[in-house]
Amino acid sequence: MPSPHPYLVGLVGTGVGPSLTPALHMAEGRAHGLDYVYRTLDLDALGLPPGRVGDLLQWARTLGYDALNITHPCKQLVLEHLDDIEDTARELGAVNTVLFRDGKAFGHNTDITGFAHGFGEGLPGADTGRVVLLGAGGAGTAVAAALLRLGAGHLTVVDLDPDRATALAADLAARHPLAHIDASSFDKLAVLLPEADGVVHATPTGMAQHPGIAFDPALLHPRMWVADIVYRPLDTALLRAARQAGCRTLDGGHMAVHQAVDAFALITGISPDAGRMSAHFRKLVG
Ligand code: NAD
């Protein structure tokens, strides 16, 4: 029987060609009996500067796309081209999923929900009383919002660029008056980590092209959990060091899969099988 609605979805960003997200969505769509096509729309390949993301949105809508995922460097640039934005995504000022419905464009952020759901899945019951977030870039900003949604009591943001950390902490503190949110410098990690219940690593260090660990792993201790959002590779040097130190760990695959799980649910209205998508993702990365 033909699918009631053939889905057409795209991923907009630079260098999105090797993304695993299209394969994840399409396999899950097939498993639900859907006609589901997911294409990458690489700005570099299209010869478009990021500032033309509004044009791309308009073309996609005209060509019958149901939705777009938006990634670097357009998550902020896309905001002004949307008709409505889900509250947390608006507060954060970043959108990674756009739904086209009834001639309008609606923005969501499944990086936030994806980290939160992945955290609950991979580190159930983990204490979020005192958390250090390393990396205040695009991904770190979404992770910070997720940590606060998860009930983080004291969140300290650290970045090599201290102004970035300070700006993110100030922005979050203004919106979350009940939480204690501050910024600190890289050289204070020796004081911060021994006191922390957990640390989230959200810098590019540890990716295949940026090997290494962003901080001294001797600062890890068995009372803390360690979450890495780098997922290529899944088993980073940080996670190996953390396991050796006796920490509970969470790899970046959880966030990557759950941002796709949540986007698929928004686009289709169908709850995907997160376990199946995770197994597929791990096979693709592995
Ligand atoms: P970004 O360039 O926007 O931000 C990175 C930040 O890290 C910058 O503010 C930079 O100053 C800081 N930084 C770099 N090295 C540092 C160090 N040694 N110590 C402290 N701060 C440091 O990058 P991004 O988009 O936020 O991505 C960061 C990482 O997250 C990448 O590896 C990316 O692949 C990964 N990521 C994972 C997911 C997922 O779903 N798991 C989603 C998005 C991004």
mmCIF file of C-alpha atoms and ligand atoms in Angstrom:
data_model
loop_
_atom_site.group_PDB
_atom_site.id
_atom_site.type_symbol
_atom_site.label_atom_id
_atom_site.label_comp_id
_atom_site.label_asym_id
_atom_site.label_seq_id
_atom_site.Cartn_x
_atom_site.Cartn_y
_atom_site.Cartn_z
ATOM 1 C CA MET A 1 0.000 0.000 0.000
ATOM 2 C CA PRO A 2 1.454 3.414 -0.897
ATOM 3 C CA SER A 3 2.507 5.725 1.939
ATOM 4 C CA PRO A 4 -0.268 8.248 2.720
ATOM 5 C CA HIS A 5 2.205 11.097 2.520
ATOM 6 C CA PRO A 6 5.602 11.011 0.827
ATOM 7 C CA TYR A 7 8.054 12.927 3.030
ATOM 8 C CA LEU A 8 10.758 15.186 1.633
ATOM 9 C CA VAL A 9 13.299 16.489 4.148
ATOM 10 C CA GLY A 10 16.655 18.271 3.791
ATOM 11 C CA LEU A 11 19.749 19.067 5.826
ATOM 12 C CA VAL A 12 21.082 22.609 5.317
ATOM 13 C CA GLY A 13 24.622 23.592 6.302
ATOM 14 C CA THR A 14 28.216 23.601 5.150
ATOM 15 C CA GLY A 15 30.112 20.343 4.750
ATOM 16 C CA VAL A 16 27.006 18.258 5.416
ATOM 17 C CA GLY A 17 27.790 15.711 2.690
ATOM 18 C CA PRO A 18 29.139 13.014 5.062
ATOM 19 C CA SER A 19 26.332 13.479 7.626
ATOM 20 C CA LEU A 20 24.799 10.232 8.932
ATOM 21 C CA THR A 21 21.440 11.913 9.606
ATOM 22 C CA PRO A 22 19.916 11.274 6.135
ATOM 23 C CA ALA A 23 20.594 7.540 6.370
ATOM 24 C CA LEU A 24 19.171 7.421 9.903
ATOM 25 C CA HIS A 25 15.938 9.177 8.957
ATOM 26 C CA MET A 26 15.380 7.249 5.747
ATOM 27 C CA ALA A 27 15.952 3.815 7.311
ATOM 28 C CA GLU A 28 13.539 4.672 10.124
ATOM 29 C CA GLY A 29 11.030 5.986 7.586
ATOM 30 C CA ARG A 30 11.250 2.699 5.641
ATOM 31 C CA ALA A 31 10.763 0.734 8.871
ATOM 32 C CA HIS A 32 7.466 2.597 9.355
ATOM 33 C CA GLY A 33 6.395 1.983 5.752
ATOM 34 C CA LEU A 34 6.851 5.637 4.804
ATOM 35 C CA ASP A 35 8.112 7.093 1.556
ATOM 36 C CA TYR A 36 10.748 9.253 3.207
ATOM 37 C CA VAL A 37 13.464 11.013 1.242
ATOM 38 C CA TYR A 38 16.088 13.008 3.120
ATOM 39 C CA ARG A 39 18.643 14.989 1.099
ATOM 40 C CA THR A 40 21.668 17.056 2.076
ATOM 41 C CA LEU A 41 21.580 20.671 0.836
ATOM 42 C CA ASP A 42 25.220 21.632 1.198
ATOM 43 C CA LEU A 43 25.728 25.397 0.972
ATOM 44 C CA ASP A 44 29.307 24.940 -0.269
ATOM 45 C CA ALA A 45 28.238 22.551 -3.018
ATOM 46 C CA LEU A 46 25.382 24.897 -3.959
ATOM 47 C CA GLY A 47 27.749 27.893 -4.007
ATOM 48 C CA LEU A 48 25.557 29.764 -1.516
ATOM 49 C CA PRO A 49 26.857 31.854 1.405
ATOM 50 C CA PRO A 50 25.219 31.078 4.789
ATOM 51 C CA GLY A 51 23.407 34.433 4.625
ATOM 52 C CA ARG A 52 21.234 33.027 1.817
ATOM 53 C CA VAL A 53 19.639 30.450 4.133
ATOM 54 C CA GLY A 54 16.394 32.421 3.873
ATOM 55 C CA ASP A 55 16.331 31.884 0.102
ATOM 56 C CA LEU A 56 16.987 28.187 0.601
ATOM 57 C CA LEU A 57 14.068 27.984 3.023
ATOM 58 C CA GLN A 58 11.813 29.683 0.504
ATOM 59 C CA TRP A 59 12.904 27.354 -2.317
ATOM 60 C CA ALA A 60 12.506 24.260 -0.154
ATOM 61 C CA ARG A 61 9.014 25.329 0.829
ATOM 62 C CA THR A 62 8.110 26.030 -2.806
ATOM 63 C CA LEU A 63 9.530 22.678 -3.922
ATOM 64 C CA GLY A 64 7.340 20.819 -1.440
ATOM 65 C CA TYR A 65 9.783 19.988 1.353
ATOM 66 C CA ASP A 66 8.077 18.994 4.599
ATOM 67 C CA ALA A 67 10.955 20.006 6.835
ATOM 68 C CA LEU A 68 14.614 20.960 7.042
ATOM 69 C CA ASN A 69 17.272 20.231 9.588
ATOM 70 C CA ILE A 70 19.586 23.200 9.960
ATOM 71 C CA THR A 71 23.174 22.902 11.045
ATOM 72 C CA HIS A 72 26.395 24.917 11.221
ATOM 73 C CA PRO A 73 26.600 27.805 10.363
ATOM 74 C CA CYS A 74 22.901 28.587 9.917
ATOM 75 C CA LYS A 75 21.249 27.727 13.259
ATOM 76 C CA GLN A 76 21.094 31.391 14.271
ATOM 77 C CA LEU A 77 20.850 32.887 10.775
ATOM 78 C CA VAL A 78 17.656 30.975 10.081
ATOM 79 C CA LEU A 79 15.717 32.586 12.968
ATOM 80 C CA GLU A 80 14.631 35.717 11.126
ATOM 81 C CA HIS A 81 13.093 33.636 8.340
ATOM 82 C CA LEU A 82 10.682 31.709 10.562
ATOM 83 C CA ASP A 83 7.040 32.446 11.300
ATOM 84 C CA ASP A 84 7.102 30.950 14.777
ATOM 85 C CA ILE A 85 9.711 29.395 17.064
ATOM 86 C CA GLU A 86 9.258 26.945 19.938
ATOM 87 C CA ASP A 87 9.953 28.696 23.264
ATOM 88 C CA THR A 88 13.241 27.055 24.298
ATOM 89 C CA ALA A 89 14.695 27.379 20.794
ATOM 90 C CA ARG A 90 13.689 31.055 20.748
ATOM 91 C CA GLU A 91 15.235 31.691 24.158
ATOM 92 C CA LEU A 92 18.428 29.969 23.073
ATOM 93 C CA GLY A 93 18.441 31.774 19.722
ATOM 94 C CA ALA A 94 19.173 28.617 17.719
ATOM 95 C CA VAL A 95 17.010 26.355 15.576
ATOM 96 C CA ASN A 96 18.011 23.007 14.068
ATOM 97 C CA THR A 97 14.641 21.816 12.758
ATOM 98 C CA VAL A 98 12.193 23.744 10.584
ATOM 99 C CA LEU A 99 8.729 22.367 9.834
ATOM 100 C CA PHE A 100 6.726 23.695 6.900
ATOM 101 C CA ARG A 101 3.036 23.565 7.791
ATOM 102 C CA ASP A 102 0.079 25.439 6.299
ATOM 103 C CA GLY A 103 2.359 27.793 4.379
ATOM 104 C CA LYS A 104 4.337 28.702 7.502
ATOM 105 C CA ALA A 105 7.790 27.818 8.847
ATOM 106 C CA PHE A 106 8.094 26.687 12.485
ATOM 107 C CA GLY A 107 11.446 26.405 14.277
ATOM 108 C CA HIS A 108 12.462 23.830 16.908
ATOM 109 C CA ASN A 109 15.709 22.777 18.537
ATOM 110 C CA THR A 110 16.155 19.037 18.915
ATOM 111 C CA ASP A 111 19.827 19.438 19.952
ATOM 112 C CA ILE A 112 18.448 20.527 23.335
ATOM 113 C CA THR A 113 15.869 17.772 23.658
ATOM 114 C CA GLY A 114 18.309 15.308 22.054
ATOM 115 C CA PHE A 115 20.984 15.883 24.699
ATOM 116 C CA ALA A 116 18.395 15.747 27.485
ATOM 117 C CA HIS A 117 16.837 12.498 26.225
ATOM 118 C CA GLY A 118 20.244 10.943 25.535
ATOM 119 C CA PHE A 119 21.414 11.889 29.026
ATOM 120 C CA GLY A 120 18.368 10.237 30.603
ATOM 121 C CA GLU A 121 18.963 7.146 28.501
ATOM 122 C CA GLY A 122 22.708 6.784 29.058
ATOM 123 C CA LEU A 123 23.191 8.195 32.561
ATOM 124 C CA PRO A 124 19.912 7.476 34.368
ATOM 125 C CA GLY A 125 19.784 8.942 37.861
ATOM 126 C CA ALA A 126 23.012 10.909 37.404
ATOM 127 C CA ASP A 127 23.402 13.794 39.847
ATOM 128 C CA THR A 128 23.227 17.193 38.121
ATOM 129 C CA GLY A 129 23.875 19.231 41.266
ATOM 130 C CA ARG A 130 27.230 20.639 40.134
ATOM 131 C CA VAL A 131 28.089 20.398 36.473
ATOM 132 C CA VAL A 132 30.996 21.821 34.482
ATOM 133 C CA LEU A 133 30.408 22.465 30.784
ATOM 134 C CA LEU A 134 33.526 22.712 28.665
ATOM 135 C CA GLY A 135 32.818 24.514 25.376
ATOM 136 C CA ALA A 136 30.404 27.412 24.899
ATOM 137 C CA GLY A 137 30.010 27.146 21.114
ATOM 138 C CA GLY A 138 26.899 26.157 19.180
ATOM 139 C CA ALA A 139 26.644 22.660 20.615
ATOM 140 C CA GLY A 140 27.696 23.706 24.132
ATOM 141 C CA THR A 141 24.932 26.316 24.172
ATOM 142 C CA ALA A 142 22.279 23.680 23.406
ATOM 143 C CA VAL A 143 23.808 21.331 25.979
ATOM 144 C CA ALA A 144 23.673 24.089 28.614
ATOM 145 C CA ALA A 145 19.959 24.588 27.968
ATOM 146 C CA ALA A 146 19.444 20.831 28.232
ATOM 147 C CA LEU A 147 21.402 20.602 31.501
ATOM 148 C CA LEU A 148 19.212 23.311 33.017
ATOM 149 C CA ARG A 149 16.124 21.484 31.799
ATOM 150 C CA LEU A 150 17.560 18.388 33.518
ATOM 151 C CA GLY A 151 17.680 20.369 36.759
ATOM 152 C CA ALA A 152 21.353 21.356 36.980
ATOM 153 C CA GLY A 153 21.741 23.275 40.241
ATOM 154 C CA HIS A 154 25.154 24.837 39.672
ATOM 155 C CA LEU A 155 26.409 25.067 36.100
ATOM 156 C CA THR A 156 29.870 26.428 35.355
ATOM 157 C CA VAL A 157 30.729 27.253 31.745
ATOM 158 C CA VAL A 158 34.380 27.107 30.675
ATOM 159 C CA ASP A 159 35.737 27.951 27.244
ATOM 160 C CA LEU A 160 39.174 28.771 25.871
ATOM 161 C CA ASP A 161 37.502 32.016 24.830
ATOM 162 C CA PRO A 162 36.543 33.508 28.240
ATOM 163 C CA ASP A 163 34.227 36.124 26.702
ATOM 164 C CA ARG A 164 32.179 33.359 25.118
ATOM 165 C CA ALA A 165 31.840 31.526 28.408
ATOM 166 C CA THR A 166 30.898 34.729 30.241
ATOM 167 C CA ALA A 167 28.307 35.712 27.636
ATOM 168 C CA LEU A 168 26.651 32.287 27.675
ATOM 169 C CA ALA A 169 26.605 32.124 31.481
ATOM 170 C CA ALA A 170 25.116 35.639 31.730
ATOM 171 C CA ASP A 171 22.451 34.832 29.151
ATOM 172 C CA LEU A 172 21.479 31.600 30.893
ATOM 173 C CA ALA A 173 21.527 33.187 34.352
ATOM 174 C CA ALA A 174 19.089 35.878 33.213
ATOM 175 C CA ARG A 175 16.650 33.204 32.072
ATOM 176 C CA HIS A 176 17.153 30.720 34.941
ATOM 177 C CA PRO A 177 17.153 32.778 38.137
ATOM 178 C CA LEU A 178 16.767 29.698 40.342
ATOM 179 C CA ALA A 179 19.935 28.003 39.077
ATOM 180 C CA HIS A 180 23.458 29.073 39.978
ATOM 181 C CA ILE A 181 25.197 29.684 36.637
ATOM 182 C CA ASP A 182 28.661 31.116 36.251
ATOM 183 C CA ALA A 183 31.638 31.187 33.924
ATOM 184 C CA SER A 184 35.153 30.252 34.811
ATOM 185 C CA SER A 185 38.523 30.040 33.175
ATOM 186 C CA PHE A 186 40.303 27.029 31.852
ATOM 187 C CA ASP A 187 43.007 27.185 34.541
ATOM 188 C CA LYS A 188 40.326 26.864 37.292
ATOM 189 C CA LEU A 189 39.397 23.341 36.185
ATOM 190 C CA ALA A 190 41.797 21.980 38.805
ATOM 191 C CA VAL A 191 39.494 23.494 41.433
ATOM 192 C CA LEU A 192 36.173 22.956 39.647
ATOM 193 C CA LEU A 193 36.412 19.309 38.623
ATOM 194 C CA PRO A 194 37.209 17.784 42.026
ATOM 195 C CA GLU A 195 33.956 19.399 43.293
ATOM 196 C CA ALA A 196 31.835 18.473 40.260
ATOM 197 C CA ASP A 197 29.209 15.748 39.977
ATOM 198 C CA GLY A 198 29.738 15.699 36.243
ATOM 199 C CA VAL A 199 31.420 17.302 33.257
ATOM 200 C CA VAL A 200 30.177 17.679 29.701
ATOM 201 C CA HIS A 201 32.818 18.070 27.041
ATOM 202 C CA ALA A 202 31.518 20.139 24.080
ATOM 203 C CA THR A 203 34.664 21.278 22.254
ATOM 204 C CA PRO A 204 35.970 19.702 19.035
ATOM 205 C CA THR A 205 38.939 18.132 20.870
ATOM 206 C CA GLY A 206 38.900 14.377 20.487
ATOM 207 C CA MET A 207 37.409 14.358 16.993
ATOM 208 C CA ALA A 208 39.417 12.321 14.500
ATOM 209 C CA GLN A 209 40.873 15.551 13.051
ATOM 210 C CA HIS A 210 41.476 17.110 16.525
ATOM 211 C CA PRO A 211 42.831 14.225 18.594
ATOM 212 C CA GLY A 212 43.553 14.576 22.300
ATOM 213 C CA ILE A 213 41.790 15.525 25.525
ATOM 214 C CA ALA A 214 40.812 19.128 26.251
ATOM 215 C CA PHE A 215 41.942 19.047 29.895
ATOM 216 C CA ASP A 216 44.171 17.079 32.216
ATOM 217 C CA PRO A 217 42.463 13.686 32.741
ATOM 218 C CA ALA A 218 44.183 13.402 36.118
ATOM 219 C CA LEU A 219 41.406 15.762 37.325
ATOM 220 C CA LEU A 220 38.758 13.063 36.788
ATOM 221 C CA HIS A 221 37.521 11.185 39.853
ATOM 222 C CA PRO A 222 35.203 8.203 40.303
ATOM 223 C CA ARG A 223 32.394 10.224 41.974
ATOM 224 C CA MET A 224 31.749 12.122 38.731
ATOM 225 C CA TRP A 225 30.156 11.247 35.424
ATOM 226 C CA VAL A 226 31.692 12.333 32.094
ATOM 227 C CA ALA A 227 29.681 13.108 28.951
ATOM 228 C CA ASP A 228 31.399 13.715 25.635
ATOM 229 C CA ILE A 229 29.409 15.081 22.705
ATOM 230 C CA VAL A 230 32.083 14.254 20.144
ATOM 231 C CA TYR A 231 30.826 11.211 18.228
ATOM 232 C CA ARG A 232 33.416 10.641 15.504
ATOM 233 C CA PRO A 233 34.928 8.587 17.045
ATOM 234 C CA LEU A 234 32.360 7.440 19.581
ATOM 235 C CA ASP A 235 34.975 6.190 22.009
ATOM 236 C CA THR A 236 37.117 9.274 22.544
ATOM 237 C CA ALA A 237 40.361 9.493 24.481
ATOM 238 C CA LEU A 238 38.415 11.416 27.151
ATOM 239 C CA LEU A 239 35.889 8.615 27.604
ATOM 240 C CA ARG A 240 38.648 6.013 27.803
ATOM 241 C CA ALA A 241 40.429 8.080 30.469
ATOM 242 C CA ALA A 242 37.130 8.563 32.320
ATOM 243 C CA ARG A 243 36.409 4.833 32.399
ATOM 244 C CA GLN A 244 39.922 4.245 33.654
ATOM 245 C CA ALA A 245 39.268 6.789 36.412
ATOM 246 C CA GLY A 246 36.109 4.878 37.379
ATOM 247 C CA CYS A 247 33.595 7.458 36.058
ATOM 248 C CA ARG A 248 30.185 6.706 34.530
ATOM 249 C CA THR A 249 30.340 7.864 30.906
ATOM 250 C CA LEU A 250 28.048 8.991 28.089
ATOM 251 C CA ASP A 251 29.234 9.108 24.493
ATOM 252 C CA GLY A 252 28.215 11.669 21.871
ATOM 253 C CA GLY A 253 26.135 9.122 19.978
ATOM 254 C CA HIS A 254 23.269 9.545 22.448
ATOM 255 C CA MET A 255 22.827 13.231 21.584
ATOM 256 C CA ALA A 256 23.357 12.637 17.861
ATOM 257 C CA VAL A 257 20.735 9.881 17.742
ATOM 258 C CA HIS A 258 18.172 11.617 19.927
ATOM 259 C CA GLN A 259 18.308 14.879 17.967
ATOM 260 C CA ALA A 260 17.357 12.742 14.951
ATOM 261 C CA VAL A 261 14.740 10.765 16.927
ATOM 262 C CA ASP A 262 13.095 13.997 18.086
ATOM 263 C CA ALA A 263 13.260 15.583 14.623
ATOM 264 C CA PHE A 264 11.709 12.479 13.026
ATOM 265 C CA ALA A 265 8.867 12.590 15.558
ATOM 266 C CA LEU A 266 8.245 16.292 14.882
ATOM 267 C CA ILE A 267 8.283 15.811 11.107
ATOM 268 C CA THR A 268 6.094 12.713 10.895
ATOM 269 C CA GLY A 269 4.085 12.737 14.121
ATOM 270 C CA ILE A 270 5.275 9.128 14.553
ATOM 271 C CA SER A 271 7.391 8.042 17.545
ATOM 272 C CA PRO A 272 10.419 6.356 16.024
ATOM 273 C CA ASP A 273 12.160 3.351 17.546
ATOM 274 C CA ALA A 274 15.060 5.063 19.323
ATOM 275 C CA GLY A 275 16.801 1.759 20.013
ATOM 276 C CA ARG A 276 16.711 0.806 16.336
ATOM 277 C CA MET A 277 17.974 4.245 15.270
ATOM 278 C CA SER A 278 20.749 4.024 17.835
ATOM 279 C CA ALA A 279 21.826 0.565 16.651
ATOM 280 C CA HIS A 280 21.823 1.819 13.052
ATOM 281 C CA PHE A 281 23.834 4.925 13.981
ATOM 282 C CA ARG A 282 26.435 2.892 15.881
ATOM 283 C CA LYS A 283 26.796 0.557 12.909
ATOM 284 C CA LEU A 284 27.303 3.537 10.576
ATOM 285 C CA VAL A 285 29.878 5.207 12.862
ATOM 286 C CA GLY A 286 31.641 1.976 13.672
HETATM 287 P P1 NAD B 1 31.997 25.522 17.945
HETATM 288 O O1 NAD B 1 33.176 25.798 17.106
HETATM 289 O O2 NAD B 1 30.746 26.312 17.772
HETATM 290 O O3 NAD B 1 32.410 25.673 19.491
HETATM 291 C C1 NAD B 1 33.506 25.046 20.088
HETATM 292 C C2 NAD B 1 33.878 25.838 21.329
HETATM 293 O O4 NAD B 1 34.872 25.110 22.037
HETATM 294 C C3 NAD B 1 34.452 27.216 21.025
HETATM 295 O O5 NAD B 1 33.789 28.170 21.832
HETATM 296 C C4 NAD B 1 35.920 27.082 21.386
HETATM 297 O O6 NAD B 1 36.461 28.291 21.874
HETATM 298 C C5 NAD B 1 35.879 26.038 22.459
HETATM 299 N N1 NAD B 1 37.093 25.266 22.632
HETATM 300 C C6 NAD B 1 37.860 24.710 21.679
HETATM 301 N N2 NAD B 1 38.852 24.002 22.237
HETATM 302 C C7 NAD B 1 38.701 24.110 23.583
HETATM 303 C C8 NAD B 1 39.381 23.577 24.690
HETATM 304 N N3 NAD B 1 40.458 22.812 24.538
HETATM 305 N N4 NAD B 1 38.921 23.897 25.930
HETATM 306 C C9 NAD B 1 37.845 24.697 26.117
HETATM 307 N N5 NAD B 1 37.131 25.220 25.079
HETATM 308 C C10 NAD B 1 37.570 24.920 23.831
HETATM 309 O O7 NAD B 1 31.717 23.958 17.772
HETATM 310 P P2 NAD B 1 30.356 23.210 18.086
HETATM 311 O O8 NAD B 1 29.449 23.300 16.918
HETATM 312 O O9 NAD B 1 29.862 23.673 19.404
HETATM 313 O O10 NAD B 1 30.838 21.686 18.155
HETATM 314 C C11 NAD B 1 31.684 21.223 19.185
HETATM 315 C C12 NAD B 1 31.774 19.706 19.097
HETATM 316 O O11 NAD B 1 30.496 19.122 19.332
HETATM 317 C C13 NAD B 1 32.213 19.156 17.744
HETATM 318 O O12 NAD B 1 33.119 18.101 17.968
HETATM 319 C C14 NAD B 1 30.966 18.593 17.138
HETATM 320 O O13 NAD B 1 31.205 17.501 16.284
HETATM 321 C C15 NAD B 1 30.237 18.116 18.376
HETATM 322 N N6 NAD B 1 28.782 18.054 18.193
HETATM 323 C C16 NAD B 1 28.157 16.918 18.557
HETATM 324 C C17 NAD B 1 26.794 16.835 18.424
HETATM 325 C C18 NAD B 1 26.077 15.563 18.810
HETATM 326 O O14 NAD B 1 24.914 15.422 18.435
HETATM 327 N N7 NAD B 1 26.704 14.671 19.542
HETATM 328 C C19 NAD B 1 26.042 17.916 17.927
HETATM 329 C C20 NAD B 1 26.730 19.080 17.566
HETATM 330 C C21 NAD B 1 28.098 19.141 17.703
#
